Short mmCIF file of C-alpha atoms in Angstrom, two decimals:
data_model
loop_
_atom_site.label_atom_id
_atom_site.label_comp_id
_atom_site.label_asym_id
_atom_site.label_seq_id
_atom_site.Cartn_x
_atom_site.Cartn_y
_atom_site.Cartn_z
CA GLU A 130 -32.76 123.23 -20.09
CA THR A 131 -35.09 120.22 -20.17
CA PRO A 132 -33.16 116.92 -20.48
CA PRO A 133 -34.08 114.80 -23.53
CA ARG A 134 -36.59 112.04 -22.95
CA HIS A 135 -35.65 108.49 -23.71
CA PRO A 136 -38.35 106.23 -25.15
CA VAL A 137 -39.65 103.59 -22.76
CA ARG A 138 -39.17 100.09 -24.11
CA ARG A 139 -41.93 97.65 -23.24
CA VAL A 140 -41.55 93.89 -23.30
CA LEU A 141 -44.79 92.15 -24.20
CA LEU A 142 -45.16 88.56 -23.07
CA PRO A 143 -47.32 86.36 -25.30
CA SER A 144 -50.84 85.60 -24.12
CA GLN A 145 -50.42 82.08 -25.45
CA PRO A 146 -47.42 80.06 -26.65
CA PRO A 147 -46.50 80.37 -30.33
CA PHE A 148 -46.73 77.33 -32.55
CA PRO A 149 -43.51 75.87 -33.97
CA PRO A 150 -42.54 76.11 -37.66
CA PRO A 151 -44.80 74.64 -40.40
CA LEU A 152 -43.07 71.21 -40.49
CA HIS A 153 -45.30 69.83 -37.72
CA ARG A 154 -47.78 72.70 -37.45
CA LEU A 155 -50.77 70.59 -38.48
CA PHE A 156 -49.98 67.99 -35.81
CA MET A 157 -49.67 70.67 -33.15
CA LEU A 158 -52.95 72.28 -34.20
CA ALA A 159 -54.71 68.92 -33.99
CA ALA A 160 -53.29 68.26 -30.53
CA THR A 161 -54.18 71.68 -29.17
CA SER A 162 -57.69 71.46 -30.66
CA LEU A 163 -58.21 68.14 -28.88
CA LEU A 164 -57.08 69.67 -25.58
CA ALA A 165 -58.65 73.09 -26.06
CA LEU A 166 -61.21 72.55 -23.32
CA GLY A 167 -58.66 71.29 -20.80
CA ALA A 168 -56.34 72.96 -18.32
CA ASN A 169 -53.67 74.89 -20.20
CA ARG A 170 -50.52 76.46 -18.77
CA ALA A 171 -47.44 78.13 -20.20
CA GLU A 172 -44.17 79.48 -18.88
CA ILE A 173 -41.41 81.63 -20.32
CA SER A 174 -37.96 81.87 -18.74
CA THR A 175 -34.85 83.99 -19.09
CA GLY A 176 -31.20 83.09 -19.20
CA ASN A 177 -28.73 84.19 -16.55
CA LEU A 178 -29.62 87.80 -15.73
CA ARG A 179 -26.05 88.41 -14.55
CA SER A 180 -24.38 87.49 -17.84
CA ASP A 181 -26.95 86.97 -20.61
CA SER A 182 -28.66 90.36 -20.24
CA GLY A 183 -31.90 88.60 -19.38
CA LYS A 184 -32.43 87.25 -22.89
CA PHE A 185 -35.10 84.65 -23.68
CA ASP A 186 -34.07 81.13 -22.69
CA ASN A 187 -37.03 78.78 -23.05
CA LEU A 188 -40.77 78.47 -23.58
CA LYS A 189 -42.87 75.62 -22.19
CA ALA A 190 -46.57 74.89 -22.46
CA SER A 191 -48.84 72.10 -21.25
CA TRP A 192 -52.36 70.95 -22.03
CA GLU A 193 -54.55 68.59 -20.02
CA LYS A 194 -57.96 67.03 -20.67
CA SER A 195 -60.07 64.40 -18.90
CA LEU A 196 -61.28 61.48 -21.01
CA SER A 197 -63.56 58.48 -20.51
CA LEU A 198 -62.48 55.30 -22.28
CA GLY A 199 -65.36 52.97 -21.55
CA ASP A 200 -65.43 52.50 -17.78
CA ILE A 201 -61.86 53.78 -17.45
CA LYS A 202 -61.44 57.46 -16.65
CA SER A 203 -58.16 58.85 -17.94
CA THR A 204 -56.26 62.11 -18.27
CA LEU A 205 -54.56 63.10 -21.50
CA ARG A 206 -51.61 65.46 -21.15
CA ALA A 207 -49.34 67.06 -23.72
CA SER A 208 -46.35 69.34 -23.26
CA TYR A 209 -44.23 71.55 -25.49
CA ASP A 210 -40.62 72.51 -24.72
CA TYR A 211 -38.93 74.91 -27.14
CA ASN A 212 -35.40 73.84 -26.19
CA ALA A 213 -36.10 70.10 -26.16
CA ASN A 214 -38.16 69.80 -29.37
CA ARG A 215 -39.06 73.15 -30.88
CA GLU A 216 -40.77 71.73 -34.00
CA PHE A 217 -43.25 69.46 -32.24
CA LEU A 218 -44.61 68.38 -28.87
CA LYS A 219 -42.06 67.19 -26.34
CA GLU A 220 -44.25 64.48 -24.85
CA VAL A 221 -47.79 63.13 -24.60
CA SER A 222 -49.05 60.99 -21.72
CA LEU A 223 -52.20 59.10 -20.86
CA SER A 224 -52.89 58.15 -17.24
CA GLY A 225 -55.76 56.79 -15.20
CA GLY A 226 -57.05 53.94 -13.08
CA LEU A 227 -57.13 50.36 -14.35
CA VAL A 228 -58.65 48.90 -11.18
CA GLU A 229 -60.60 51.06 -8.75
CA ALA A 230 -60.45 50.15 -5.07
CA ALA A 231 -63.96 49.71 -3.71
CA SER A 232 -62.79 50.12 -0.11
CA ALA A 233 -59.66 50.82 1.94
CA ASP A 234 -58.98 47.08 2.08
CA ASP A 235 -58.98 46.69 -1.71
CA VAL A 236 -56.08 47.15 -4.10
CA GLY A 237 -56.29 49.84 -6.76
CA VAL A 238 -54.11 49.90 -9.87
CA ASP A 239 -53.18 53.06 -11.80
CA TYR A 240 -51.23 53.43 -15.02
CA GLU A 241 -49.31 56.10 -16.91
CA LEU A 242 -48.20 55.75 -20.53
CA LYS A 243 -45.83 58.46 -21.77
CA ARG A 244 -44.21 59.10 -25.16
CA ASP A 245 -41.23 61.49 -25.35
CA PHE A 246 -40.87 62.75 -28.92
CA SER A 247 -37.49 64.40 -28.27
CA THR A 248 -35.82 61.14 -27.14
CA ARG A 249 -38.26 58.80 -28.96
CA GLN A 250 -38.66 56.87 -25.73
CA THR A 251 -41.86 55.37 -24.33
CA ASP A 252 -42.34 54.99 -20.57
CA VAL A 253 -44.89 52.86 -18.73
CA LYS A 254 -45.59 53.21 -15.01
CA LEU A 255 -47.88 50.92 -13.00
CA THR A 256 -48.85 51.71 -9.41
CA ALA A 257 -50.71 49.39 -7.04
CA SER A 258 -52.23 51.09 -3.97
CA LEU A 259 -53.49 49.65 -0.70
CA GLY A 260 -54.42 52.26 1.87
CA ASP A 261 -51.46 54.62 2.33
CA SER A 262 -48.98 52.18 0.79
CA LYS A 263 -48.04 52.02 -2.89
CA LEU A 264 -45.96 49.72 -5.07
CA ASN A 265 -44.80 51.05 -8.44
CA ALA A 266 -42.78 49.81 -11.39
CA ASN A 267 -41.28 51.94 -14.17
CA TYR A 268 -40.48 50.51 -17.61
CA ASP A 269 -39.11 52.23 -20.71
CA THR A 270 -38.20 51.10 -24.22
CA GLU A 271 -34.48 51.86 -23.72
CA ASN A 272 -33.68 50.39 -20.30
CA GLN A 273 -36.71 48.06 -19.99
CA LEU A 274 -37.45 47.67 -16.26
CA ARG A 275 -35.88 50.87 -14.90
CA GLU A 276 -37.08 51.32 -11.32
CA VAL A 277 -39.18 49.50 -8.72
CA GLY A 278 -40.24 51.24 -5.54
CA VAL A 279 -42.67 51.47 -2.66
CA SER A 280 -44.04 54.40 -0.69
CA SER A 281 -45.64 54.54 2.72
CA LYS A 282 -46.26 56.82 5.70
CA LEU A 283 -44.50 56.56 9.04
CA GLU A 284 -45.87 58.20 12.18
CA LEU A 285 -43.14 59.63 14.43
CA GLY A 286 -44.91 61.20 17.38
CA ASP A 287 -46.96 64.07 16.00
CA GLN A 288 -45.02 64.06 12.73
CA THR A 289 -45.90 62.11 9.57
CA VAL A 290 -42.99 61.15 7.30
CA ASN A 291 -43.49 59.91 3.74
CA ILE A 292 -40.89 57.26 2.87
CA GLU A 293 -40.17 56.23 -0.73
CA PRO A 294 -37.40 53.63 -1.12
CA SER A 295 -36.76 52.34 -4.66
CA TRP A 296 -34.32 50.19 -6.63
CA LEU A 297 -32.66 51.58 -9.78
CA VAL A 298 -32.18 48.44 -11.86
CA LYS A 299 -29.57 49.56 -14.40
CA ALA A 300 -27.55 51.63 -11.93
CA LYS A 301 -27.74 48.86 -9.31
CA SER A 302 -28.37 51.38 -6.58
CA ALA A 303 -31.01 52.06 -3.96
CA ARG A 304 -32.71 55.45 -3.70
CA VAL A 305 -34.45 56.73 -0.60
CA LYS A 306 -36.72 59.78 -0.42
CA LEU A 307 -38.02 61.25 2.83
CA MET A 308 -40.66 63.99 2.97
CA SER A 309 -42.52 65.66 5.82
CA ALA A 310 -44.84 68.63 6.27
CA LEU A 311 -44.04 71.15 9.00
CA ASN A 312 -45.73 74.17 10.57
CA ASN A 313 -49.27 72.82 10.07
CA GLY A 314 -48.56 71.94 6.44
CA LYS A 315 -47.21 75.37 5.46
CA ASP A 316 -43.62 74.15 5.18
CA LYS A 317 -42.19 71.01 3.57
CA LEU A 318 -38.86 69.32 4.27
CA SER A 319 -37.46 66.59 2.01
CA ALA A 320 -34.24 64.63 1.61
CA GLN A 321 -32.97 62.15 -0.96
CA PHE A 322 -29.89 59.98 -1.40
CA ASP A 323 -28.66 57.05 -3.52
CA TYR A 324 -26.64 54.06 -2.34
CA ASP A 325 -24.42 52.29 -4.89
CA VAL A 326 -24.35 48.61 -3.95
CA ASP A 327 -21.23 47.71 -5.97
CA GLN A 328 -19.15 50.70 -4.83
CA GLN A 329 -20.78 50.81 -1.39
CA GLU A 330 -20.99 54.58 -1.64
CA VAL A 331 -23.67 57.13 -0.84
CA GLY A 332 -24.29 59.84 -3.43
CA GLY A 333 -26.94 61.96 -5.07
CA ILE A 334 -27.69 63.66 -1.76
CA GLU A 335 -30.21 66.50 -1.90
CA VAL A 336 -31.95 68.35 0.92
CA SER A 337 -34.72 70.86 0.25
CA LEU A 338 -37.10 73.08 2.20
CA ASP A 339 -40.25 74.87 1.03
CA ARG A 340 -41.42 77.64 3.34
CA GLN A 341 -44.60 79.66 2.88
CA LEU A 342 -43.67 83.24 3.74
CA GLU A 343 -47.22 84.48 3.33
CA GLU A 344 -50.26 83.75 1.18
CA GLY A 345 -49.05 83.43 -2.43
CA LYS A 346 -45.32 83.64 -1.62
CA VAL A 347 -43.16 80.54 -1.19
CA LEU A 348 -39.40 80.35 -0.59
CA HIS A 349 -37.65 77.21 -1.84
CA ALA A 350 -34.12 76.18 -0.86
CA SER A 351 -32.23 73.06 -1.93
CA TYR A 352 -28.65 71.93 -1.48
CA LYS A 353 -26.68 69.23 -3.32
CA PRO A 354 -23.39 68.48 -1.51
CA ASP A 355 -22.03 66.38 -4.41
CA LYS A 356 -22.23 69.41 -6.71
CA SER A 357 -21.69 72.06 -4.01
CA ASP A 358 -24.76 73.80 -5.39
CA LEU A 359 -27.22 75.87 -3.37
CA GLU A 360 -30.47 76.86 -5.09
CA LEU A 361 -32.77 79.55 -3.72
CA SER A 362 -36.03 80.53 -5.39
CA LEU A 363 -38.91 82.83 -4.53
CA GLU A 364 -42.31 82.07 -6.05
CA ASP A 365 -44.83 84.92 -6.04
CA SER A 366 -48.41 84.61 -7.32
CA THR A 367 -49.48 88.00 -5.92
CA PHE A 368 -47.19 90.23 -8.01
CA GLU A 369 -49.40 89.92 -11.12
CA SER A 370 -52.98 88.73 -11.26
CA GLY A 371 -53.31 85.42 -13.12
CA ALA A 372 -49.56 84.77 -13.29
CA THR A 373 -46.80 83.39 -11.07
CA TRP A 374 -43.29 84.87 -11.10
CA THR A 375 -40.31 82.84 -9.89
CA ALA A 376 -36.83 84.24 -9.28
CA THR A 377 -34.11 81.60 -8.87
CA ALA A 378 -30.48 81.91 -7.79
CA ASN A 379 -27.99 79.05 -8.12
CA VAL A 380 -24.90 79.60 -5.99
CA PRO A 381 -21.84 77.30 -6.28
CA LEU A 382 -20.37 76.91 -2.80
CA GLU A 383 -16.77 76.45 -3.95
CA GLY A 384 -13.80 78.80 -4.00
CA ASP A 385 -13.47 82.15 -2.28
CA ALA A 386 -16.34 84.51 -1.55
CA GLY A 387 -15.61 86.67 -4.59
CA GLY A 388 -15.63 83.69 -6.93
CA ILE A 389 -18.90 82.40 -5.49
CA LEU A 390 -20.65 85.69 -6.21
CA ASP A 391 -19.13 85.94 -9.69
CA ASN A 392 -20.34 82.45 -10.62
CA ALA A 393 -23.84 82.80 -9.17
CA ARG A 394 -26.62 82.34 -11.71
CA VAL A 395 -29.91 84.27 -11.50
CA THR A 396 -32.93 83.50 -13.69
CA LEU A 397 -36.54 84.67 -13.91
CA LYS A 398 -39.65 82.73 -14.95
CA ARG A 399 -43.26 83.74 -15.59
CA SER A 400 -45.99 81.08 -15.71
CA TRP A 401 -49.69 81.54 -16.37
CA ALA A 402 -52.88 79.75 -17.39
CA TRP A 403 -54.21 80.43 -20.88
CA GLN A 404 -57.19 79.51 -23.02
#
C-alpha cells in the first residue's frame, strides 16, 4: 500500500520589504522614491527557533544614496524597523565631509546628522581627523553632549591595535575599545570595558572574535561576563546566491548544564540587496 503524500509547504520570502499601513504610506513612498537609485538592503529574522516555532520576529530595510550639496558631498541614509516603528521610517541620517584634508598634515572634519522617529531624538556627531588619529563628539537632543572620544593606532611589534577611549558624560564613566586584525586580516579580535569613576568599578566588559572559516563564511563569538552571555553566530553568503544567512545562538552560562541548554536561544536571519 502506498503511503499518503503530505503537501509540501513552501515559505516565500519577500523580494522587497512591504510598506507599512496607509497612515504614513505617502511619506514612505516619497522616501523610497528619493533613494530608489541608491544601495538598498533588507533583512528578515525569526524568533527563537527552540520555543517560538521559528515564527517571524522582525523586518528591517535600509536605503542609501549619495548627494552633492554644493561643494559638500554627502550620503543620505534611511532605515525601517518593523518592531521599532512599523508605521514609518525608524531613522534618517545625513553624513559627509565639512572640511576636506588636502594632505596628511591637514585636519579634516566630518559630520553625521541623524533623526530617530521612534524615539523622536536627533543626534549630531562631529569627527576631526588628522592622519590616523580622530577626535569625535556626540550630541543629542535628550542628553546634550553625550560622548567625547578619540581613536588612534598603536604599533606593537608586527601587530596594529586600534584604540578608542571615550568619556560618557551623563554616566560619568570612561569607555575603552581595543581592536586588532589577526591572521593577515582574516580574523578580528576586539575588547571593550567601561570604568565608573564615582563607583571606581569596571563593567560592561565584552570580548569578541570574528574568524573567517573560508570564503563567504564567518564565525563570530562574543562573551559578556556581566551578563554571563555567550553569543555564537555563523554568517554564510554562499548558501544562497545574492543573500546572506546568519544563524545565531545565545547561551547563558549560568546554572547547571541542563539549564544552560534549555535556556539557549537560536535565531535565523536572511539579508539581501534589493532594487
